[in-house]
Coordinates of C-alpha atoms and ligand atoms in Angstrom, one line a residue:
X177 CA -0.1 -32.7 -3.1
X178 CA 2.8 -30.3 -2.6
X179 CA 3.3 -28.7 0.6
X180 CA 2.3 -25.4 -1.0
X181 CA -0.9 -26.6 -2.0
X182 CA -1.2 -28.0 1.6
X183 CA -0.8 -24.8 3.0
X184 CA -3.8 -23.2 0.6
X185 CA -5.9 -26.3 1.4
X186 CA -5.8 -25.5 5.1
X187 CA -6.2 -21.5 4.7
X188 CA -9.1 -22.1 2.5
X189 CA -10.3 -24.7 5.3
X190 CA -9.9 -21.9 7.8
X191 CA -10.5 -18.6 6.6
X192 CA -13.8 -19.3 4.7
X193 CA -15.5 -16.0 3.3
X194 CA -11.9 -14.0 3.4
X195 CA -11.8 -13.5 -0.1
X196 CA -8.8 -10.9 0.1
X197 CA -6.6 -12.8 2.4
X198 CA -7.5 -16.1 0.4
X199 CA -6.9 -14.2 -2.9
X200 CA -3.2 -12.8 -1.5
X201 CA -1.7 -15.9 0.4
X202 CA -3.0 -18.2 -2.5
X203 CA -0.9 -16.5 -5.2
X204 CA 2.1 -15.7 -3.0
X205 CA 2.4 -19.5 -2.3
X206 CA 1.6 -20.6 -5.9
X207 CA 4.5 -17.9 -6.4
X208 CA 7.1 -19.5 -4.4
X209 CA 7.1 -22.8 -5.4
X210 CA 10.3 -22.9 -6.6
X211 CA 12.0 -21.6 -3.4
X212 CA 9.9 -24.0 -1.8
X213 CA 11.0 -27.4 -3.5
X214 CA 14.5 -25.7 -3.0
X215 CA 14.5 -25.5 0.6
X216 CA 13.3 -28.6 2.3
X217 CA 13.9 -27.4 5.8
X218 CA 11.2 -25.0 5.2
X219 CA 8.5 -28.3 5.6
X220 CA 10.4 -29.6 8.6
X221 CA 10.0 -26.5 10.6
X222 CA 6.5 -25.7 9.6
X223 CA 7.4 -22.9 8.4
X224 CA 4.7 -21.8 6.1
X225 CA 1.9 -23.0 8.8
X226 CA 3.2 -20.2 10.8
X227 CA 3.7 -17.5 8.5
X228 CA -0.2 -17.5 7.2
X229 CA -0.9 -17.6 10.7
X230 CA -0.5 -13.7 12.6
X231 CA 0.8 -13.7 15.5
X232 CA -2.1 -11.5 17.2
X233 CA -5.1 -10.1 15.9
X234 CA -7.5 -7.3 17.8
X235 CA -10.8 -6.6 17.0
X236 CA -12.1 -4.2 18.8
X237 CA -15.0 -1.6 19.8
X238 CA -14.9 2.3 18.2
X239 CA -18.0 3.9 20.2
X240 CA -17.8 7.8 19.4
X241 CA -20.9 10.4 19.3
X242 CA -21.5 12.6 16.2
X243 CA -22.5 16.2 15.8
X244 CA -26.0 15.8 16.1
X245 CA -25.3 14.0 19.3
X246 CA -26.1 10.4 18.2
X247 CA -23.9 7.5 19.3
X248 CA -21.9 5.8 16.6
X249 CA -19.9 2.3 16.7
X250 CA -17.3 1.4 14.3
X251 CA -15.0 -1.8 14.7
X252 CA -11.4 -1.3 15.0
X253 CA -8.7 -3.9 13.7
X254 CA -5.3 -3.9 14.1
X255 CA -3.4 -6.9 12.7
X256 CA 0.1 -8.2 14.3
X257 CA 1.2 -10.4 11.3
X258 CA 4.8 -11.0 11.9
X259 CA 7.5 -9.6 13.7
X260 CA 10.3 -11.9 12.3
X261 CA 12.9 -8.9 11.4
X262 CA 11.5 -6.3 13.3
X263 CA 8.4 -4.2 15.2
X264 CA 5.4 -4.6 13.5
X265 CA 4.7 -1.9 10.9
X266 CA 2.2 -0.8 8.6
X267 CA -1.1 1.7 7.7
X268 CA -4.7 1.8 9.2
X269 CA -7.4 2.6 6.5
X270 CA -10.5 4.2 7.2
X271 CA -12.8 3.1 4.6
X272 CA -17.0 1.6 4.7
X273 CA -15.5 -1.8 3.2
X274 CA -12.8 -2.6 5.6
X275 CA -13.3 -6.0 7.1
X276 CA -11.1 -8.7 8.9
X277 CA -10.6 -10.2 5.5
X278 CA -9.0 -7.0 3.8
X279 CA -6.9 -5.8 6.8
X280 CA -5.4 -9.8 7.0
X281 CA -4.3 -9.7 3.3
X282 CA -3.2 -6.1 3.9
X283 CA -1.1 -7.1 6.7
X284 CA 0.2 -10.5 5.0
X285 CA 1.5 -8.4 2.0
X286 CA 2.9 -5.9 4.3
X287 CA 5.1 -8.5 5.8
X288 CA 7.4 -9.4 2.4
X289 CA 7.1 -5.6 1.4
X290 CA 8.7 -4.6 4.8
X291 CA 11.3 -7.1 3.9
X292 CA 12.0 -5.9 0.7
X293 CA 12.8 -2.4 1.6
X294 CA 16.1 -3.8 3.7
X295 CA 15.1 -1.8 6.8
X296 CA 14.2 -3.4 9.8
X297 CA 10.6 -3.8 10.3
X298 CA 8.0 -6.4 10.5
X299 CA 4.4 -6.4 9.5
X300 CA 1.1 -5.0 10.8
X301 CA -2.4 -3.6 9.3
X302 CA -5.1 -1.9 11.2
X303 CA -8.1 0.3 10.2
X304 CA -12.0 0.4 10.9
X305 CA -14.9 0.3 8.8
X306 CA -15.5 4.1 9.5
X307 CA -16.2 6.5 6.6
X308 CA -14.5 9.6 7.2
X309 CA -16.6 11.2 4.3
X310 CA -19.1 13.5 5.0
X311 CA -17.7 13.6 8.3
X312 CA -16.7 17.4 10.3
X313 CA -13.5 18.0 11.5
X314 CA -15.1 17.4 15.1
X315 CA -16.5 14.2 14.5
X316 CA -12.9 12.9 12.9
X317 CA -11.0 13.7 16.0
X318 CA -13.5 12.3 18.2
X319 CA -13.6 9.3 15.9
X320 CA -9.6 8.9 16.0
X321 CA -9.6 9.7 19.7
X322 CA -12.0 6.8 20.3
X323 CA -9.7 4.3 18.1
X324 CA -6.5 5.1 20.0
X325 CA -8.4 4.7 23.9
X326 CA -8.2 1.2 22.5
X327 CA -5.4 0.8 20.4
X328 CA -2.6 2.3 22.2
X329 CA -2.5 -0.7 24.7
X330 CA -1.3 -3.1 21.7
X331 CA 1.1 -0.4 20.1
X332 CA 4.8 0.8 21.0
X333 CA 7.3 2.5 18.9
X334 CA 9.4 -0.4 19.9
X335 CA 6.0 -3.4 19.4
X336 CA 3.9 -1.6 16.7
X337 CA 4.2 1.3 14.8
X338 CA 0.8 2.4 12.8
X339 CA 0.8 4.7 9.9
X340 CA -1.5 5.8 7.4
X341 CA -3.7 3.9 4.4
X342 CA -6.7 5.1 2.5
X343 CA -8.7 7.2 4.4
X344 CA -5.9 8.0 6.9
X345 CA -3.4 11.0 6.8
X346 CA -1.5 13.7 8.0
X347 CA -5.4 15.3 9.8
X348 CA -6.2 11.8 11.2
X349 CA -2.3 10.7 12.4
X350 CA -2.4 13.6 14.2
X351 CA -5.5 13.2 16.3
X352 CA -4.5 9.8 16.7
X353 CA -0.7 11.0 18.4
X354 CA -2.0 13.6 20.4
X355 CA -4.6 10.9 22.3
X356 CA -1.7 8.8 22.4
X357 CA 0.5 11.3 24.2
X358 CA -2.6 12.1 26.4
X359 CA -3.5 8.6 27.4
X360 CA 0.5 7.3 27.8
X361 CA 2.5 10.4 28.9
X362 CA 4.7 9.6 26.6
X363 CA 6.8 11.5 23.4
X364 CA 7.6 8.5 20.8
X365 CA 7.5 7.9 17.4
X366 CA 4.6 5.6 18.2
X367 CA 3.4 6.5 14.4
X368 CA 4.7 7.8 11.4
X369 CA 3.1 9.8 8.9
X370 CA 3.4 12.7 11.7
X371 CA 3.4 16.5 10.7
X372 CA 6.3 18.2 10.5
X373 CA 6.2 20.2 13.6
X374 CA 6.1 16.7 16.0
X375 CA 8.5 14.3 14.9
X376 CA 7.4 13.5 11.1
X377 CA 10.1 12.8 8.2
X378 CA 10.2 15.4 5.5
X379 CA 9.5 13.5 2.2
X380 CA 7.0 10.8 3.6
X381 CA 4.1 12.5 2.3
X382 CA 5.6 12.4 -1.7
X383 CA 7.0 9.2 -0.6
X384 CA 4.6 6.2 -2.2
X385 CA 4.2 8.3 -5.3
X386 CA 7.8 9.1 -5.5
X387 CA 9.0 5.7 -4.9
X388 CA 6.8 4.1 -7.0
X389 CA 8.2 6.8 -9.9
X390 CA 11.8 5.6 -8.8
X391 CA 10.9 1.8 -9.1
X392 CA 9.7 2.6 -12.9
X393 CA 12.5 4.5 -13.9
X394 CA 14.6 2.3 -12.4
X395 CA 13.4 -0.6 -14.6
X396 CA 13.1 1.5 -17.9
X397 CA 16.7 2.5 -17.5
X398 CA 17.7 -1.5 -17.1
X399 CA 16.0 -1.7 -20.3
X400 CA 17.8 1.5 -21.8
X401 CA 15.1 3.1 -21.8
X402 CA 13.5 6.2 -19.3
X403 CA 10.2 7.1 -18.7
X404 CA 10.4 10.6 -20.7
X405 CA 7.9 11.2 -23.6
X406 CA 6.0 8.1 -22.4
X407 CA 2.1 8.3 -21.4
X408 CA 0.6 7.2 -18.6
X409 CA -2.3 6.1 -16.9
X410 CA -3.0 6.9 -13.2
X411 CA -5.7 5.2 -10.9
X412 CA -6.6 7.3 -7.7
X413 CA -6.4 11.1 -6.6
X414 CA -5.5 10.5 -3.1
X415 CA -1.6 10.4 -1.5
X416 CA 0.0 7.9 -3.4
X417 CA -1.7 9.1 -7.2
X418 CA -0.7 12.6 -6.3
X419 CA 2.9 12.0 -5.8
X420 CA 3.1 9.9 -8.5
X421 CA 1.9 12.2 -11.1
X422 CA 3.9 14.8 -10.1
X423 CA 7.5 12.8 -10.0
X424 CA 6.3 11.3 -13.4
X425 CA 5.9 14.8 -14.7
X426 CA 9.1 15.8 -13.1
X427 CA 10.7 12.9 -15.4
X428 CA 8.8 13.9 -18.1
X429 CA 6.2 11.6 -18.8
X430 CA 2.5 13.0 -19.2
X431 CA -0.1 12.0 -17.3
X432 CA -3.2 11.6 -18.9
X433 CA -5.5 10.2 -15.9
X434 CA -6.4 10.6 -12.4
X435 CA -10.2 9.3 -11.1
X436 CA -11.3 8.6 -7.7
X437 CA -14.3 6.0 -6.8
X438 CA -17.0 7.9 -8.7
X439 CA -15.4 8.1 -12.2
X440 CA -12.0 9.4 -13.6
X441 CA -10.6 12.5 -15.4
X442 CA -9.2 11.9 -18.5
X443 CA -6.4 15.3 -19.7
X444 CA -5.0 15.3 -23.0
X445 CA -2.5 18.2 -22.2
X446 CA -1.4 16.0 -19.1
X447 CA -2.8 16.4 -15.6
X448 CA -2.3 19.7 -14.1
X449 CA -0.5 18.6 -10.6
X450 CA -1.4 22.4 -9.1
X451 CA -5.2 22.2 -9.8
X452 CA -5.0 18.5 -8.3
X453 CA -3.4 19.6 -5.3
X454 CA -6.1 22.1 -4.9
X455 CA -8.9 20.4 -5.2
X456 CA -7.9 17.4 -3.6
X457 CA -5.8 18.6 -0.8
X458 CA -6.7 21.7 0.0
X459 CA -10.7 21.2 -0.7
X460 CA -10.8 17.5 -0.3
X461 CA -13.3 18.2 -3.5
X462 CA -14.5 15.2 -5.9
X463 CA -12.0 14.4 -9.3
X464 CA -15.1 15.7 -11.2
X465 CA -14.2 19.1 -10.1
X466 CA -11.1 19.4 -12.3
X467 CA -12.7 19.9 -15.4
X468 CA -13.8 23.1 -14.2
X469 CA -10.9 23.8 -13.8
X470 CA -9.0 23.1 -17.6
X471 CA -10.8 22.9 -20.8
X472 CA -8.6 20.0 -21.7
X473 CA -10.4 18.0 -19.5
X474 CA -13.2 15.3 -19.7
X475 CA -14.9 13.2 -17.0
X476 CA -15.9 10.2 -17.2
X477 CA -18.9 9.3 -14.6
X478 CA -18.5 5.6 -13.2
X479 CA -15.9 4.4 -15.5
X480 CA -11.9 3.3 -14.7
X481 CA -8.8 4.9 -16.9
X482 CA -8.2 1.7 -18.3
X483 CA -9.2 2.1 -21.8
X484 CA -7.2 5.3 -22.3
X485 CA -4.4 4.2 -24.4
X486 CA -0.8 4.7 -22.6
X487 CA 2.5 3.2 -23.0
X488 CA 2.7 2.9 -18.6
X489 CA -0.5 2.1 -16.4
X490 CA 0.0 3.1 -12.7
X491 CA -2.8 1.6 -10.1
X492 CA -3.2 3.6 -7.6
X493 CA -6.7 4.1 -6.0
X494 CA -7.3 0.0 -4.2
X495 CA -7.6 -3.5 -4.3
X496 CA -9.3 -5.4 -8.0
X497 CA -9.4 -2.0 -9.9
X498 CA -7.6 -3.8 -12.8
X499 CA -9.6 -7.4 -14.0
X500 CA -9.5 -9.5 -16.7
X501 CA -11.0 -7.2 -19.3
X502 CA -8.9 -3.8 -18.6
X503 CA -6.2 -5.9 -19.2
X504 CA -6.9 -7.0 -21.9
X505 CA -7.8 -3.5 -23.1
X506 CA -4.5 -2.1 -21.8
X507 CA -2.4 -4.9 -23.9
X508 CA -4.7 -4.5 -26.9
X509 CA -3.7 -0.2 -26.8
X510 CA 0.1 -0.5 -26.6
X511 CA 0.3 -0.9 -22.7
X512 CA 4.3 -2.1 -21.9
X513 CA 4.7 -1.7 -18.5
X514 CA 1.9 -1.8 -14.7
X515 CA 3.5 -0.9 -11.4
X516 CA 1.3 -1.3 -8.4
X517 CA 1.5 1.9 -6.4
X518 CA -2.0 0.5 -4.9
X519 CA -2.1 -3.1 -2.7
X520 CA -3.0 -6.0 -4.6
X521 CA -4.7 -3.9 -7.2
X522 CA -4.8 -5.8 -10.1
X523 CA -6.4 -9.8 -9.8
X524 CA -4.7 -12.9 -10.4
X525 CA -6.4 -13.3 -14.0
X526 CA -5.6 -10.3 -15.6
X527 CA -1.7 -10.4 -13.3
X528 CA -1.1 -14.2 -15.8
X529 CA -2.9 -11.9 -19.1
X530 CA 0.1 -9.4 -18.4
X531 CA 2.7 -12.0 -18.1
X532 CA 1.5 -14.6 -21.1
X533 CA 1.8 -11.2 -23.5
X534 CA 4.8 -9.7 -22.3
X535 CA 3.8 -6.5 -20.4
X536 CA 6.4 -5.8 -17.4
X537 CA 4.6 -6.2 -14.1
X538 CA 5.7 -4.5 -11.2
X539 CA 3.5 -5.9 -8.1
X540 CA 2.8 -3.7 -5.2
X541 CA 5.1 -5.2 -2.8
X542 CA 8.0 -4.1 -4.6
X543 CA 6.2 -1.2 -6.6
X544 CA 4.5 1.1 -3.5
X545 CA 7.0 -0.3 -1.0
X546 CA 8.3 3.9 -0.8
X547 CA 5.8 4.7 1.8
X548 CA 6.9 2.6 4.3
X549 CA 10.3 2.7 3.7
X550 CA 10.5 6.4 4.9
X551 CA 8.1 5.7 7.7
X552 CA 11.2 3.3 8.5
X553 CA 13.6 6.3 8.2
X554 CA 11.4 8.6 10.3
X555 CA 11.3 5.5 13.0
X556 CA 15.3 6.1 13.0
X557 CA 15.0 9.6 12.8
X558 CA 12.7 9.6 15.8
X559 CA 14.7 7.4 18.0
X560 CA 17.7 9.5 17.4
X561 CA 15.9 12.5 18.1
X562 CA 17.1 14.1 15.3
X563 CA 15.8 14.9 11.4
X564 CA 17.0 15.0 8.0
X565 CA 16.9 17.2 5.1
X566 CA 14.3 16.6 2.4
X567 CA 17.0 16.1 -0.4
X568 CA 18.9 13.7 2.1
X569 CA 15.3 11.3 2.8
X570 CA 14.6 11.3 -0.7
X571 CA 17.7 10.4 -2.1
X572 CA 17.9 7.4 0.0
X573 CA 14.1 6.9 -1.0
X574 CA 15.9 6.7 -4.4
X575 CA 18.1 4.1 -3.7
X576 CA 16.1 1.7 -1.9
X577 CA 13.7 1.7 -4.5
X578 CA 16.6 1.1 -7.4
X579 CA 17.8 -1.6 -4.8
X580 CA 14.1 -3.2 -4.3
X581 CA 14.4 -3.1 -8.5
X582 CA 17.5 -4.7 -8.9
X583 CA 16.9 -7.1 -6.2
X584 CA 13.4 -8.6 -7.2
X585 CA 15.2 -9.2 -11.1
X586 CA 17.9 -10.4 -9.5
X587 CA 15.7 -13.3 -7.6
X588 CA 13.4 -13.9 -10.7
X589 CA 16.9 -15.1 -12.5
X590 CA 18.3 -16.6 -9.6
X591 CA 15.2 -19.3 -10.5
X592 CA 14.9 -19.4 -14.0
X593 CA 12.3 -16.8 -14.3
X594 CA 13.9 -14.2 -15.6
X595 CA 11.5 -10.9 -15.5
X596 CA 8.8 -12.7 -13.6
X597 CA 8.8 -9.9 -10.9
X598 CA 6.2 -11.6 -9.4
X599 CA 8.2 -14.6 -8.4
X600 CA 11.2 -12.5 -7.5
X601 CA 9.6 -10.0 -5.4
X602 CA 7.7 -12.8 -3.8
X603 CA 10.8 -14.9 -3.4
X604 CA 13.8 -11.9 -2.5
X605 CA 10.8 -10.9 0.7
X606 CA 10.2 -14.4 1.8
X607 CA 13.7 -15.5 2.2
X608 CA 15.1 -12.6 4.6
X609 CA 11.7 -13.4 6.8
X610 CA 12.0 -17.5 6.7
X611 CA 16.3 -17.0 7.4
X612 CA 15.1 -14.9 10.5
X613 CA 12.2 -17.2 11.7
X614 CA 14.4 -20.8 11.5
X615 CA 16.9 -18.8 13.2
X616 CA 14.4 -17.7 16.0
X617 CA 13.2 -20.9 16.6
X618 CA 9.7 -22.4 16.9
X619 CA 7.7 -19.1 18.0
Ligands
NDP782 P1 -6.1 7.9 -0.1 O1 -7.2 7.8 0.9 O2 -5.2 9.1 0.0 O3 -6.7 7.9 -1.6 C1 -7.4 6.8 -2.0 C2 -7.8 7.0 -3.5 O4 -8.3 5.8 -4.0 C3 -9.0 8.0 -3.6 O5 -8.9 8.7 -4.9 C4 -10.2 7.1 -3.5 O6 -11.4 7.7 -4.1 C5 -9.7 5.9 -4.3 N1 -10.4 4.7 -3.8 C6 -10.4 4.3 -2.5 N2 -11.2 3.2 -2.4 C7 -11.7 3.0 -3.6 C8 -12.6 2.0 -4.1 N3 -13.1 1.1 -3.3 N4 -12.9 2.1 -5.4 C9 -12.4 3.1 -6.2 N5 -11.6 4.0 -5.7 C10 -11.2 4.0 -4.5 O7 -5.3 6.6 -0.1 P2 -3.8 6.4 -0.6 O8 -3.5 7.1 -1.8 O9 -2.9 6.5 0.6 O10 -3.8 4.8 -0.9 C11 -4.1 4.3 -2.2 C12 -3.7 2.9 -2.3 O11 -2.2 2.8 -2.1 C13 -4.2 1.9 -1.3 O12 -4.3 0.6 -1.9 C14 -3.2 1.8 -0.2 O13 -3.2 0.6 0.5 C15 -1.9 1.9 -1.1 N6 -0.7 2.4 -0.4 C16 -0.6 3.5 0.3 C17 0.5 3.9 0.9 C18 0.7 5.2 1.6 O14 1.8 5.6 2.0 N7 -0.4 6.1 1.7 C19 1.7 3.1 0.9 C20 1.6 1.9 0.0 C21 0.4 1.6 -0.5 P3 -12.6 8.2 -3.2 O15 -12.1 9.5 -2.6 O16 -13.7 8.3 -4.1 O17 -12.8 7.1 -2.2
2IT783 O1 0.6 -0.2 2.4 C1 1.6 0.5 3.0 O2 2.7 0.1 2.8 C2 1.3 1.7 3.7 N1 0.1 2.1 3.8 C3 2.3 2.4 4.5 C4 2.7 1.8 5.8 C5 3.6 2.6 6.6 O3 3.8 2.1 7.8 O4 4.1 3.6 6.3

């Protein structure tokens, strides 16, 4: 049995019913097989026994009392997966299906992303299993309040730095900071995601979107090619499908999709970014709403975008939202090209389908690493009490994303795989973090 397989033999042994974490670490170290058998060492030291492990994991209580005056409890996670090449760093997502499972493979992904992006920051997920909708403004703040009397022990702009996920933005970061100032007595960039007003980084809002955009154009152009005139298919309405549609518009592509969990909105004419802004920022409405809005426009109740044809497919809502049979529907419709702007959106059978009939596959730890790659500018930014222009954060948004492009194809070569962006991703993330833990010693 090779080591790799040893390593899945004992997660499997140890982690039983976490289908997410199981589902990410199993295919990352299937991935790297190649590095593996290449470096030796790695066995000696253990290595991979101590990446799957995190380094510290809370769990903790999230009482809070409602409108109505009823007493509520969450549970509250926060996930300390590795701080090999810097602080621990990543989103909390407020969702009904969060679980220790989904926060661990959230955080595990998060640490080869982090790498990727060439800035210096480790790994770390959090969240609850609160649902924030249907909830009052009131009852958010309290919520959030609640989640940082406990969290804010285990956090540190120089330990942990949280940020948002699904379910979590600019509103929620905000509660969260102030009851972190409150409880601490201190003025840090203990989060990012921040408004504008207290210490957040211009452009980190349009950053996932944006830098997922980049990441695209970046490998169309390697294939002389550019994403203008090409249609594409969105998944999502929230922060990350927002920005994206409106940078792939900017490049001119036409989106034809957006949806959200009850069903999608399908646009011939191409999505209207100003009527999606409206109804999903400013009202926080349901997708449906939009085709009120332009005659274009038909919804789809309870279905996914995948059967629309396009030449570009852009997941972008969560987790197994592309399986076997959309991807086989995407290939069958003339589908050249997924990016992941969602984590681990798309499922090991239908990731294979893509790469056994030649569609380019952009996973999400290359693909959506944008997001935190600005949070890591508005870390810097915050420590050196100063800010930068919006054209200056998003031009080097640019470039890390063309580097994160050039870098994964670079790996995939490097071992005979040439446009498996799987393996190089996987492989150009793992080898910064394994360099930094054999030099660290066994901790
Ligand atoms: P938001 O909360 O802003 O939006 C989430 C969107 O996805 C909504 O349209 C939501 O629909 C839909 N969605 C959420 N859960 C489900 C589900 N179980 N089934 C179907 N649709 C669902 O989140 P973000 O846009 O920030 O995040 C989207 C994805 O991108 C996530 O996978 C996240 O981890 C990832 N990501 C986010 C980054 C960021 O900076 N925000 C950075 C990198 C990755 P509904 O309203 O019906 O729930
Ligand atoms: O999945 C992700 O990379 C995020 N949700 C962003 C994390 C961050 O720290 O900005």
């Amino acid at each position: 049995m090779s080591y790799g397989e040893k390593i899945i033999s004992y997660l499997e042994e140890n982690n039983r019913g976490q289908s997410e974490f199981l589902q990410a670490s199993r295919s990352f170290i299937r991935s790297i097989e190649p590095v593996l058998n290449a470096h030796p060492e790695y066995q000696n030291a253990a290595l991979l026994e101590r990446l799957v492990e995190p380094e510290r994991l809370y769990v903790f209580r999230v009482p809070w009392v409602d409108d109505r005056g009823k007493v509520r409890v969450n549970r509250g996670y926060r996930i300390q997966f590795n701080s090999a090449i810097g602080p621990y760093k990543g989103g909390l997502r407020f969702h009904p299906s969060v679980n220790l499972s989904v926060v661990k493979f959230l955080a595990f992904e998060q640490i080869f992303k982090n790498s990727l992006t060439s800035l210096p920051i480790g790994a770390g997920k959090g969240g609850c299993n609160f649902n924030p909708k249907g909830k009052s403004d009131n009852e958010i703040m309290h919520f959030c309040q609640s989640f940082m009397t406990s969290l804010y022990r285990v956090i540190g702009e120089d330990t942990d730095v949280p940020a948002g996920d699904v379910g979590v933005g600019s509103k929620e970061i905000g509660y969260l900071f102030g009851q972190y100032k409150r409880i601490t007595n201190k003025y840090v960039g203990v989060l990012t995601g921040k408004g504008l007003s207290y210490g957040g980084s211009l452009a980190r809002t349009e950053a996932t979107g944006y830098g997922l955009i980049y990441f695209v154009q970046a490998l169309l152009e390697s294939m002389d090619s550019s994403l203008h005139g090409k249609n594409v298919v969105i998944s999502g309405s929230g922060n990350v499908a927002i920005y994206a549609v409106e940078k792939a518009f900017e490049m001119g592509a036409k989106v034809l999709t957006v949806s959200d969990s009850s069903g999608f909105v399908y646009d011939k004419d191409g999505i209207d970014i100003e009527i999606l802004k409206e109804i999903k920022e400013k009202k926080r409405d349901r997708i449906y709403e939009y085709v009120n809005h332009k005659k274009t426009a038909e919804y789809f109740p309870g279905q996914r975008p995948w059967n629309i044809p396009c030449d570009v497919a852009l997941p972008c809502a969560t987790q197994n939202e592309i399986l076997i049979d959309d991807a086989k529907e995407l290939c069958k419709n003339g589908c050249i090209l997924v990016a992941e702007g969602a984590n681990m959106p798309t499922t090991p059978e239908a990731i294979k389908y893509f790469q056994n009939n030649k569609i380019i596959f952009g996973p999400a730890k290359a693909a959506n690493a944008g997001g935190v790659s600005v949070s890591a500018l508005e870390m810097s930014q915050n420590s050196q009490r100063m800010s930068k222009s919006f054209v200056q954060v998003d031009k080097l948004l640019e470039n890390i994303m063309e580097n994160i492009y050039y870098n994964i194809a670079d790996a995939a070569e490097e071992y005979n795989d040439k446009g498996n962006l799987v393996l190089g991703a996987n492989a150009a993330g793992f080898l910064k973090v394994a360099d930094a833990m054999m030099a660290q010693g066994v901790v």
